[in-house]
Tab-separated table of C-alpha atoms in Angstrom:
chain	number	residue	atom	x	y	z
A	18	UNK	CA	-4.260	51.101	34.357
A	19	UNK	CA	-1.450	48.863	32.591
A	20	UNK	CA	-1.369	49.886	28.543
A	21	UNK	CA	-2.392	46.815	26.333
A	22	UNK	CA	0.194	46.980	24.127
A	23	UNK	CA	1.388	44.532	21.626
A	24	UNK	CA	4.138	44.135	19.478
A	25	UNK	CA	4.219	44.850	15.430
A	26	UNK	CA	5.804	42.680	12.952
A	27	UNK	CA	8.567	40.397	14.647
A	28	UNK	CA	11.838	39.672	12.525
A	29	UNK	CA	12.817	36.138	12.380
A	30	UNK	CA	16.311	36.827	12.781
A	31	UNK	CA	16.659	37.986	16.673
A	32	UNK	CA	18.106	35.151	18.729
A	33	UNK	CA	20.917	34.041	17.075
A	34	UNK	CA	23.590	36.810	15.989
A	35	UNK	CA	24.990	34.734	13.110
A	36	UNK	CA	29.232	34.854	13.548
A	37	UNK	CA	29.147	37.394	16.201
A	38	UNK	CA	27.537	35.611	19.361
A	39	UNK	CA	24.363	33.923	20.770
A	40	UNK	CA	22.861	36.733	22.469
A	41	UNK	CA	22.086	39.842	20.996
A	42	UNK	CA	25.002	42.804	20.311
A	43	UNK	CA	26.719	45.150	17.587
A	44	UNK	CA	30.039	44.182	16.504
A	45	UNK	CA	31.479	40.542	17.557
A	46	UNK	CA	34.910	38.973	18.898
A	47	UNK	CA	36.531	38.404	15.658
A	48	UNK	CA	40.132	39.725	15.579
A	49	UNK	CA	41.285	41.826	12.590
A	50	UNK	CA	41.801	40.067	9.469
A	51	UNK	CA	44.838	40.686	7.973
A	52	UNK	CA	45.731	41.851	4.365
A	53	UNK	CA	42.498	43.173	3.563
A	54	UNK	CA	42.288	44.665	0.143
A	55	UNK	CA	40.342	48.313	-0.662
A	56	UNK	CA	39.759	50.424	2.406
A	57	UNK	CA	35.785	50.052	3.480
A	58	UNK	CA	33.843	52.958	4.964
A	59	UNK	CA	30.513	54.092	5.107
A	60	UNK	CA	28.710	57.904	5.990
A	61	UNK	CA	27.897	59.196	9.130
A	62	UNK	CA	24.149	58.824	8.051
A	63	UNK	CA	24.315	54.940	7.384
A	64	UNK	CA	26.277	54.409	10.663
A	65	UNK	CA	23.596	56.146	12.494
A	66	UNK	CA	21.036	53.989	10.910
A	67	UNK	CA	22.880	51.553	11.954
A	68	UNK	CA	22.905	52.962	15.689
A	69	UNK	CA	19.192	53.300	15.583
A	70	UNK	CA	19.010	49.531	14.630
A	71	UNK	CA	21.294	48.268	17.065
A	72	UNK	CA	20.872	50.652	20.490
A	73	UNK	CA	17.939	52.835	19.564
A	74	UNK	CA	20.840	56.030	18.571
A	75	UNK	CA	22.087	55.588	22.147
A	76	UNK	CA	25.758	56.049	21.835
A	77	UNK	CA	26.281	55.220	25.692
A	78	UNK	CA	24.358	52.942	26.588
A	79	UNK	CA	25.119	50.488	28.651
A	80	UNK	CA	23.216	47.712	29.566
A	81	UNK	CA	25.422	45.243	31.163
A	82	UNK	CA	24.966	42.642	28.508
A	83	UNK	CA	28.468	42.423	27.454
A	84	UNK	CA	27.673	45.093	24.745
A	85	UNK	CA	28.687	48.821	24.322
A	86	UNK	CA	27.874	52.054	22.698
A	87	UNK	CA	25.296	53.168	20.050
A	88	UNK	CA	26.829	50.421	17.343
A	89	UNK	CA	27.216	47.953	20.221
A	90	UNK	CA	30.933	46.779	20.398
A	91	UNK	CA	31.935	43.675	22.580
A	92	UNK	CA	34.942	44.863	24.684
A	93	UNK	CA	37.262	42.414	22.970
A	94	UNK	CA	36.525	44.086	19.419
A	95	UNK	CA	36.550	47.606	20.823
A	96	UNK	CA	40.702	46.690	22.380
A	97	UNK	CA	41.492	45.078	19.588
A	98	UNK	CA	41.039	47.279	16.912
A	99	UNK	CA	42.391	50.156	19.300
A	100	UNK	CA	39.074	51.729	20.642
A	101	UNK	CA	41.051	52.021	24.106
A	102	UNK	CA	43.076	54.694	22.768
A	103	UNK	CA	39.903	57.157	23.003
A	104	UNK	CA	37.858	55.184	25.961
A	105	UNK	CA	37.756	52.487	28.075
A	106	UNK	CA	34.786	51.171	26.644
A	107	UNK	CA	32.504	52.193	23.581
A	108	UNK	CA	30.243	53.821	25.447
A	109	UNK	CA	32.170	55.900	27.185
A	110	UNK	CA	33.966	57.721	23.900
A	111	UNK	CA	32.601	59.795	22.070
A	112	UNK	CA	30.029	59.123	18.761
A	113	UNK	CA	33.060	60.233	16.207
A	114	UNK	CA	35.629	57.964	17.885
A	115	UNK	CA	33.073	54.756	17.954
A	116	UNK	CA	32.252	55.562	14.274
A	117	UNK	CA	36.318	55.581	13.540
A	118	UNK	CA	36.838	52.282	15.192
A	119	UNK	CA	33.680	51.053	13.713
A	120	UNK	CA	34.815	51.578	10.021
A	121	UNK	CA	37.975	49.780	11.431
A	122	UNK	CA	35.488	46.960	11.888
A	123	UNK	CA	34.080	47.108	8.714
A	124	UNK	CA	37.452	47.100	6.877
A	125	UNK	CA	38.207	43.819	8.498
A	126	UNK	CA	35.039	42.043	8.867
A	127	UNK	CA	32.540	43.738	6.582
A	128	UNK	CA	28.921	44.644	6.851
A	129	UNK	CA	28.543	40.954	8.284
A	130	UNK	CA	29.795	42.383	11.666
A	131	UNK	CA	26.504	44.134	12.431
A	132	UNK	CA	24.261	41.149	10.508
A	133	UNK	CA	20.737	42.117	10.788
A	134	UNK	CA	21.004	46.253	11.529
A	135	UNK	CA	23.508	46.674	8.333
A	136	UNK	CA	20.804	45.428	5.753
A	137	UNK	CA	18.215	47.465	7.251
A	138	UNK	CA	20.532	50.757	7.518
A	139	UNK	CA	22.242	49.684	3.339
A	140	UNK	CA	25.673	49.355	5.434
A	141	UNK	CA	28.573	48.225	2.561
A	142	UNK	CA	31.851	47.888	1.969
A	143	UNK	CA	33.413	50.533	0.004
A	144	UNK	CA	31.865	53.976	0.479
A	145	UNK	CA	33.354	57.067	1.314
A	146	UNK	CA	35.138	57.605	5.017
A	147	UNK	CA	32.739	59.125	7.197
A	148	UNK	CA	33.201	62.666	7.635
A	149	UNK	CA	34.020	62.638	11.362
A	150	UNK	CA	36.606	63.964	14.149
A	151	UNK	CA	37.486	61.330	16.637
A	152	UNK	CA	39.933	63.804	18.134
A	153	UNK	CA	41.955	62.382	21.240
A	154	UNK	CA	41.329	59.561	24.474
A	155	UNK	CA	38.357	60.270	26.032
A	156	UNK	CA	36.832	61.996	23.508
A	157	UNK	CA	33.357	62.673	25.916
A	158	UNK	CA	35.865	64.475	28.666
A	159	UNK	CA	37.866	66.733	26.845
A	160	UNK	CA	37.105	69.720	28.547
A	161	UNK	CA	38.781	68.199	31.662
A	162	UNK	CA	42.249	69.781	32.490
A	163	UNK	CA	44.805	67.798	31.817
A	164	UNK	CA	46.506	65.615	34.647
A	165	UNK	CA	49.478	66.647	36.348
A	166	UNK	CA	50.965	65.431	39.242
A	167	UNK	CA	48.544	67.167	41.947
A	168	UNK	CA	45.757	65.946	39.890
A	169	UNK	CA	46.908	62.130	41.086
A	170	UNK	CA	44.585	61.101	44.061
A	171	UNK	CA	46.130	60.606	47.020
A	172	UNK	CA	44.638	57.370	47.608
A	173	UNK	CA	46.231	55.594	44.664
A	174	UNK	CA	48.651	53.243	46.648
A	175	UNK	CA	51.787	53.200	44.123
A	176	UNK	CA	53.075	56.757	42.787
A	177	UNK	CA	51.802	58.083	39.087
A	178	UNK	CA	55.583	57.950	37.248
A	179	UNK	CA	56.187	62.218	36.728
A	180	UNK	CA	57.267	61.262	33.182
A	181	UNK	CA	56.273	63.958	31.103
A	182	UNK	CA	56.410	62.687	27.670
A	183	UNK	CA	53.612	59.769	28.355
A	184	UNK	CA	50.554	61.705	29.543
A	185	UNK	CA	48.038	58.990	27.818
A	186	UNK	CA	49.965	55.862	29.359
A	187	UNK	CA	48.467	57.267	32.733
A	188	UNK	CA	44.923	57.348	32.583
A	189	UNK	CA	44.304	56.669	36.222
A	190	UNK	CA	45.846	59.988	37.185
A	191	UNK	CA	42.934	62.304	35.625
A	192	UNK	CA	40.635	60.226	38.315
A	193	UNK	CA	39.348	63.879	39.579
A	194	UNK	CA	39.168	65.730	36.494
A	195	UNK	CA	37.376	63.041	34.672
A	196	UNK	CA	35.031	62.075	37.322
A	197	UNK	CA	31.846	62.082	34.928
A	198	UNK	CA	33.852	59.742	33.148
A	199	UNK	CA	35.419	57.214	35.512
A	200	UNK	CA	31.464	56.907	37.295
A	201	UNK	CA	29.988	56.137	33.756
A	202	UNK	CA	33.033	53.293	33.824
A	203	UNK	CA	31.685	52.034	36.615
A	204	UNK	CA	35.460	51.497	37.864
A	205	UNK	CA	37.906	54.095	39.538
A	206	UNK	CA	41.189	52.628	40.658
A	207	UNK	CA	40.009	49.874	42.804
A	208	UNK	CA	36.382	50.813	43.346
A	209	UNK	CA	33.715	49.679	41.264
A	210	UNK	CA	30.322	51.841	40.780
A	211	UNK	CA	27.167	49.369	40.302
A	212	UNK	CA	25.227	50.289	36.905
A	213	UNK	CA	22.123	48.674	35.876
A	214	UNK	CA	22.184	45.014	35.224
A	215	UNK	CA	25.088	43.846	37.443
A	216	UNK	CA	25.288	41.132	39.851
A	217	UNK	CA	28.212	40.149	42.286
A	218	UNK	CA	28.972	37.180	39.911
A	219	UNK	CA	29.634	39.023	36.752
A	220	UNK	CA	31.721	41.951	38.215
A	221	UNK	CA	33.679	39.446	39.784
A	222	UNK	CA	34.192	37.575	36.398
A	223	UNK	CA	34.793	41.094	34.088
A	224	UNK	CA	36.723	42.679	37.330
A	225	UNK	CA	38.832	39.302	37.963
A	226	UNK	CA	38.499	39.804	41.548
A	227	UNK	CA	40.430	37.753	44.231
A	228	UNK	CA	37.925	35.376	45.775
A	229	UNK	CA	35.321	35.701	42.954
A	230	UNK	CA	31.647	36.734	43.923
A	231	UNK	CA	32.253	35.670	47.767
A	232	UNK	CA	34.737	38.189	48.917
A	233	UNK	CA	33.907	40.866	46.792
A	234	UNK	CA	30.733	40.152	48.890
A	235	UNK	CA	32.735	39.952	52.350
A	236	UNK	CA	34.789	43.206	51.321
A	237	UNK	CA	31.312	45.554	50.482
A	238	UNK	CA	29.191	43.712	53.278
A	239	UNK	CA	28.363	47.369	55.181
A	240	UNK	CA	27.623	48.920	51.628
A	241	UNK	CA	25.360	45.823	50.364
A	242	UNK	CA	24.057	44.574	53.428
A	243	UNK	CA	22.804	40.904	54.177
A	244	UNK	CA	21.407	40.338	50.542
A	245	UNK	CA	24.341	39.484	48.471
A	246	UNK	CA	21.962	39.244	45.552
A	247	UNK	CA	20.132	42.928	46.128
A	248	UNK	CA	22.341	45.345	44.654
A	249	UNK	CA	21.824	49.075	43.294
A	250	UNK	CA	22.951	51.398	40.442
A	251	UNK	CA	25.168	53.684	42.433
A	252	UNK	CA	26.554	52.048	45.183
A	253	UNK	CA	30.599	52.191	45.137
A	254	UNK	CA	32.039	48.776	45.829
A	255	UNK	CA	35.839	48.074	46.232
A	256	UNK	CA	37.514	45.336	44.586
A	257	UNK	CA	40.375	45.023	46.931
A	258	UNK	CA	39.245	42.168	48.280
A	259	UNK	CA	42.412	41.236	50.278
A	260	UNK	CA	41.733	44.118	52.699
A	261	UNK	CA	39.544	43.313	55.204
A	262	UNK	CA	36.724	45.432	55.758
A	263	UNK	CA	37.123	45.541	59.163
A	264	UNK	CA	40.052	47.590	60.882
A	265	UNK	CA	43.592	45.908	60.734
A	266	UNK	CA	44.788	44.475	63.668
A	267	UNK	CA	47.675	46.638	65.426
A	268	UNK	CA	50.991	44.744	64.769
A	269	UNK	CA	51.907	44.667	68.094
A	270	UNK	CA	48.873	42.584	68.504
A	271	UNK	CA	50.100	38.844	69.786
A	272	UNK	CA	50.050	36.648	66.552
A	273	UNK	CA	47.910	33.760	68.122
A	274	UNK	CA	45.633	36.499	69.627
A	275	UNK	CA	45.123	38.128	65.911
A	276	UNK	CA	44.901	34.185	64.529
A	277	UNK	CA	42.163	33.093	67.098
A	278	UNK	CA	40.326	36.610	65.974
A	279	UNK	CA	40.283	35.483	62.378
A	280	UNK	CA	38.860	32.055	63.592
A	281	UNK	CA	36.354	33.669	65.177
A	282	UNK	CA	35.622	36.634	61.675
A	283	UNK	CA	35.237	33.460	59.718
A	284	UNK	CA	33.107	31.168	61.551
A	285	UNK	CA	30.972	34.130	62.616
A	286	UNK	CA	30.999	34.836	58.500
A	287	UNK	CA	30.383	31.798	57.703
A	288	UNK	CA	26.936	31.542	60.104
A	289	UNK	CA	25.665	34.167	59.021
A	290	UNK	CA	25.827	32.938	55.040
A	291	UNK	CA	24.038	29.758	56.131
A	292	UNK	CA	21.562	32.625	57.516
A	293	UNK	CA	21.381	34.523	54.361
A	294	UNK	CA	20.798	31.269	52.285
A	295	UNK	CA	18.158	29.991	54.145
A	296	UNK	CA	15.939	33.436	54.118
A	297	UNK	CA	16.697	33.517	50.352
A	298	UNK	CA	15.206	30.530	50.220
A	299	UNK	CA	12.387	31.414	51.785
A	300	UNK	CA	11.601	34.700	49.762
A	301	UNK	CA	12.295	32.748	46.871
A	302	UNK	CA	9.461	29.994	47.811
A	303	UNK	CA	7.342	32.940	48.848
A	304	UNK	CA	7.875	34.564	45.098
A	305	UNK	CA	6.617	31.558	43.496
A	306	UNK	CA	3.390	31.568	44.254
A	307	UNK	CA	0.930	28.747	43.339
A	308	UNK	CA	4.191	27.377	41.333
A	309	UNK	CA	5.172	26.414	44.920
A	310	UNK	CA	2.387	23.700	45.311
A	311	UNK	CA	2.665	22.221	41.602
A	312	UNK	CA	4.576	19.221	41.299
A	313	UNK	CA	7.074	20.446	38.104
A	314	UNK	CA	7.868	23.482	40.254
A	315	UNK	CA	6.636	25.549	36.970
A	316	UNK	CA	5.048	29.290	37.349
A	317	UNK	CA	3.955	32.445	35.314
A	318	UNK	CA	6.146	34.559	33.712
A	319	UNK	CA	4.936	37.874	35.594
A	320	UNK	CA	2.399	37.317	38.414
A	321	UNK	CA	-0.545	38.798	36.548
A	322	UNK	CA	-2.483	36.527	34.877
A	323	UNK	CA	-4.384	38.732	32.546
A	324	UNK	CA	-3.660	38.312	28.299
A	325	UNK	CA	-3.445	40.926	26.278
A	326	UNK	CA	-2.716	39.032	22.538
A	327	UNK	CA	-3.576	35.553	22.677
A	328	UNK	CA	-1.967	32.922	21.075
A	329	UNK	CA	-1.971	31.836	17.349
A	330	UNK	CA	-4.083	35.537	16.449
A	331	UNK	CA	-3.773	35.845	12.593
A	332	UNK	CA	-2.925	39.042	11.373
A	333	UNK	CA	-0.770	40.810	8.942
A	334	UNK	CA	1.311	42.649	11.899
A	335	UNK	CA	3.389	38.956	12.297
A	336	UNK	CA	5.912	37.945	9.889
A	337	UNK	CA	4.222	34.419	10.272
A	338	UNK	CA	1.209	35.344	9.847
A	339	UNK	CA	-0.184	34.788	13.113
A	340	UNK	CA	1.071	36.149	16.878
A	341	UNK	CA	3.739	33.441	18.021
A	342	UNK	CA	3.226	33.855	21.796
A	343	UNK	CA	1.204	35.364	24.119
A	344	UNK	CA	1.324	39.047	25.636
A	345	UNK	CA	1.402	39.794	29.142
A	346	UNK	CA	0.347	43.918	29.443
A	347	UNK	CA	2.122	45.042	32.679
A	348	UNK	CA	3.869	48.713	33.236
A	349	UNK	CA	7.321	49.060	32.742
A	350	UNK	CA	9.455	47.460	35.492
A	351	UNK	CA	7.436	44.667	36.303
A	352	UNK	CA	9.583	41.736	37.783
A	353	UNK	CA	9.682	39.379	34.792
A	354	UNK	CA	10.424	35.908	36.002
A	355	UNK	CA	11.441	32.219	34.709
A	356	UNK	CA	8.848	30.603	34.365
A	357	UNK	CA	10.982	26.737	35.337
A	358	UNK	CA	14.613	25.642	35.799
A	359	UNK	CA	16.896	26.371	32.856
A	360	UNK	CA	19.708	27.632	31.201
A	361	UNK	CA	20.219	31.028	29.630
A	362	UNK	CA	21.258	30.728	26.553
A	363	UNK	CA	20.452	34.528	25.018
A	364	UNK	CA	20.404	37.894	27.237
A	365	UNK	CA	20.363	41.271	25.203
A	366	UNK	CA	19.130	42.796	22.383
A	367	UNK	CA	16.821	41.020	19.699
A	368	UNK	CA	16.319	43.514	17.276
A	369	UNK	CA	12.374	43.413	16.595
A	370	UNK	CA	12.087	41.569	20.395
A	371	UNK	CA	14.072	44.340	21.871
A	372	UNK	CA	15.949	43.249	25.084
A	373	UNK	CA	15.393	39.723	25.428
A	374	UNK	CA	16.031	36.255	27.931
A	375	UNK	CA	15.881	33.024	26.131
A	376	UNK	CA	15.773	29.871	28.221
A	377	UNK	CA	16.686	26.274	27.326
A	378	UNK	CA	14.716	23.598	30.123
A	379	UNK	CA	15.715	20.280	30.953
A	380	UNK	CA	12.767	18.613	28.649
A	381	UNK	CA	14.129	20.326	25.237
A	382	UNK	CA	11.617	23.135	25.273
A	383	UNK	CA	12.580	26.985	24.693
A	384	UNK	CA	10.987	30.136	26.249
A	385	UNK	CA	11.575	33.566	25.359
A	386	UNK	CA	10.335	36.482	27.364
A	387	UNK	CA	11.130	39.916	25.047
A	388	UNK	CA	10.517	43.828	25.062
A	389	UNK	CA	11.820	43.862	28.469
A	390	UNK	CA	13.960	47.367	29.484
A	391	UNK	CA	16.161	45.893	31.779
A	392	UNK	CA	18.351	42.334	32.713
A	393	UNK	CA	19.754	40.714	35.470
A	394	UNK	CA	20.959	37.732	34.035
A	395	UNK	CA	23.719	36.232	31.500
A	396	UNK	CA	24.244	33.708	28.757
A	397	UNK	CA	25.332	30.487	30.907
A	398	UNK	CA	23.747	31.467	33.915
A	399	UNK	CA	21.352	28.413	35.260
A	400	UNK	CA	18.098	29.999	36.945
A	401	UNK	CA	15.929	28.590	38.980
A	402	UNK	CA	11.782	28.767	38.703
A	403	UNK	CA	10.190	31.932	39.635
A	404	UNK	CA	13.787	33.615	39.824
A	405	UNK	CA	13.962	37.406	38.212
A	406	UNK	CA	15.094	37.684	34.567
A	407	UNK	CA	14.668	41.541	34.171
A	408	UNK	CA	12.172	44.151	34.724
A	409	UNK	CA	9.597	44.746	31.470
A	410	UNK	CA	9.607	47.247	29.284
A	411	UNK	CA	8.517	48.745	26.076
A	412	UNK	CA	12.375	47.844	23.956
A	413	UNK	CA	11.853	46.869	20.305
A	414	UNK	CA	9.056	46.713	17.867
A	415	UNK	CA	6.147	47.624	20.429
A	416	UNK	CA	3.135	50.296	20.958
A	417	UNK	CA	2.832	49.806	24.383
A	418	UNK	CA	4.703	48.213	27.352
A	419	UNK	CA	4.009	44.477	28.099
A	420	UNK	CA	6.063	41.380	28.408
A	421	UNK	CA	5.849	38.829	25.164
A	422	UNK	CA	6.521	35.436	26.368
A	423	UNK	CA	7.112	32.484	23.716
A	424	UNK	CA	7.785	28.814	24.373
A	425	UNK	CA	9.337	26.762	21.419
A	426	UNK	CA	10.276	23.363	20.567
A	427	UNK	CA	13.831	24.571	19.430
A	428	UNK	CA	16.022	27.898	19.436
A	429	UNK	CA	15.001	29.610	16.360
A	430	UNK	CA	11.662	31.458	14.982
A	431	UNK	CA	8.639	29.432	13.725
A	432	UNK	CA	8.990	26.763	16.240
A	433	UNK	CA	6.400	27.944	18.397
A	434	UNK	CA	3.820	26.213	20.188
A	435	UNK	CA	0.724	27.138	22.435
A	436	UNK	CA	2.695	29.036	25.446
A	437	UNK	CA	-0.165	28.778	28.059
A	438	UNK	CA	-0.448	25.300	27.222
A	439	UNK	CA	2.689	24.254	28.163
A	440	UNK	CA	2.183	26.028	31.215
A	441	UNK	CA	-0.660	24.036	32.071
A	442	UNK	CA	1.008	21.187	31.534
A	443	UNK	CA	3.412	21.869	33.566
A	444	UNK	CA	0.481	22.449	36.769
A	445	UNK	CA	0.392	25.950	36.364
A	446	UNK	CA	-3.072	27.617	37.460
A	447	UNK	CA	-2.744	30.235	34.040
């Protein structure tokens, strides 16, 4: 039986992440300032308030929203105030050594880095250096024996330099003794491990793959299959894209022979896209439902139609004073979808929302569908009615699992109107 659960009191600040970025995160892209004056730090005990805020005190997680580790750095911030040194990304050093580059952070951009989780954990300039031991790079490995030359795998096409003296300029040569490591990455050389959240498209973009999304595709066809869009945490892609995944022709092979071949690779490839394209097309007019025969091509957020909270309920739980959507109780990892054509303009945490889409459509209006535990979108992305957002969850200020779905007449909190009667509106059967 699906849990009726319902949300408690909502902040208003959960969409937009003042200077840092649209969509929800920890600390933004702003480069250090220079010539700042006193030295800012704060204890461990405020920073893990701060974690609690921010990533529920999950120092590596990793969504795939662009955001890392339990004070949720942006890449960018985490290389440029040195976080690289200890790990490729935040979440994969350890607590101490994202709490020293954090204080970094602070330092340079103040408590305004982390601008709704530092007033609820007290964070401030000026306190006393947290009492912690970032020790060396890859803080979360360091029982792994150090690399020498045999630990180099033999696949790695160009030789590890046997300079002694620059052990951490190398990090690709402790691939087998830091395996944990390099699979929590996602990336080993030129592989790629799928985590939650990713599509082709985006490890194309972050990877800057040869071909973008389409021969990353053609290069892992046997691992993904025909669904270039159905993709699983674990599966080990590589990003070479300019090896084919077929055997190389021998090179005594006539060179019009091997030329005609290719023809023949590449019209056969491209057939069988059309192919793929038009059965997606299908499923995805199969997915949509009774959207499919309403004229605005509009549909339900999740394809159960029972309410749990209704629309405009008064209450002291709600910051507004009333319940400024509508709840949808499902189980976790329902397929949460959009609900018509738009632009994402917000994909990741929301603080009181937890993990949260918000969509801009083509006639002004906003939706926002929140508490969800998992996404497979990202900010910019243009979806299409009745296509997946995420999977629903119980993230943020909740007491049970359900999916809160909001339509507004701008971006921001208090703009709400009735969400099920835009729906109707729009010819959906709700």
């Amino acid at each position: 039986m699906a849990a009726r659960g319902r949300h408690r009191r909502p902040r208003p600040r959960r969409v937009s992440r003042a200077s840092l970025a649209f969509t929800a995160g920890g600390a933004g892209v702003a480069l250090p300032l220079i010539g700042v004056g006193q030295a800012s730090a704060a204890s461990v005990d405020t920073w893990d308030k701060v974690a609690e805020c921010e990533s529920t005190d999950n120092w590596s997680i990793n969504t795939g929203n662009g955001y890392y580790g339990g004070l949720q750095f942006s890449q960018s911030t985490w290389e440029a105030y040195g976080g690289t040194s200890f790990a490729p990304r935040a979440d994969l050093a350890s607590k101490d050594q994202q709490i020293a580059i954090a204080e970094k952070v602070l330092d340079a951009q103040g408590p305004g880095a982390w601008p709704v989780c530092s007033v609820k954990a007290g964070l401030t300039r000026g306190g006393q250096p947290a009492d912690v031991t970032p020790g060396t790079a890859s803080g979360r490995t360091q029982t792994a024996p150090k690399a020498t030359p045999k630990a180099t795998p033999k696949a790695t096409p160009k030789a590890t330099p046997k300079t002694e003296s620059a052990p951490e300029a190398a990090p690709k040569a402790t691939t087998k003794a830091v395996d944990q490591s390099a699979a929590a990455s996602g990336r080993s050389g030129s592989s790629y491990t799928v985590v939650g959240g990713d599509t082709l498209s985006r490890i194309a973009d972050t990877r800057d793959v040869d071909g973008g999304w389409q021969r990353l595709y053609e290069a892992n066809r046997r691992v993904i299959g025909g669904d270039p869009d159905l993709i699983y945490p674990g599966q080990k892609l590589t990003l070479d894209t300019n090896r084919s995944p077929a055997a190389r022709p021998r090179e005594s092979q006539p060179r019009a022979e091997r030329t005609d071949q290719a023809k023949q690779r590449a019209e056969q490839a491209a057939k069988q896209r059309v192919e793929q394209a038009n059965k997606a097309r299908e499923r995805a007019k199969k997915k949509s439902g009774s959207a499919a025969h309403s004229s605005s091509s509009f549909t339900s957020p999740v394809a159960s139609h029972a309410v749990g909270t209704a629309y405009g309920v008064s209450g002291s739980n709600w910051s507004s004073g009333h319940h400024t959507g509508v709840d949808f109780p499902v189980a976790t990892g329902t397929q949460v979808r959009a609900v018509g054509s738009a632009e994402v303009v917000a994909a990741g945490w929301g603080g009181a929302y937890g993990y949260q889409v918000v969509l801009r459509h083509s006639d002004g209006m906003y939706s926002q569908y929140a508490h969800m535990s998992a996404l497979t979108v990202h900010v910019g992305q243009t979806v299409s009615a009745g296509q997946q957002l995420g999977r629903s969850g119980a993230t943020g200020n909740v007491t049970g699992p359900h999916v809160h779905f909001e339509v507004r007449t701008g971006p921001d909190y208090g703009s709400d109107v009735n969400p099920l009667a835009y729906l109707r509106s729009k010819g959906v059967q709700i």
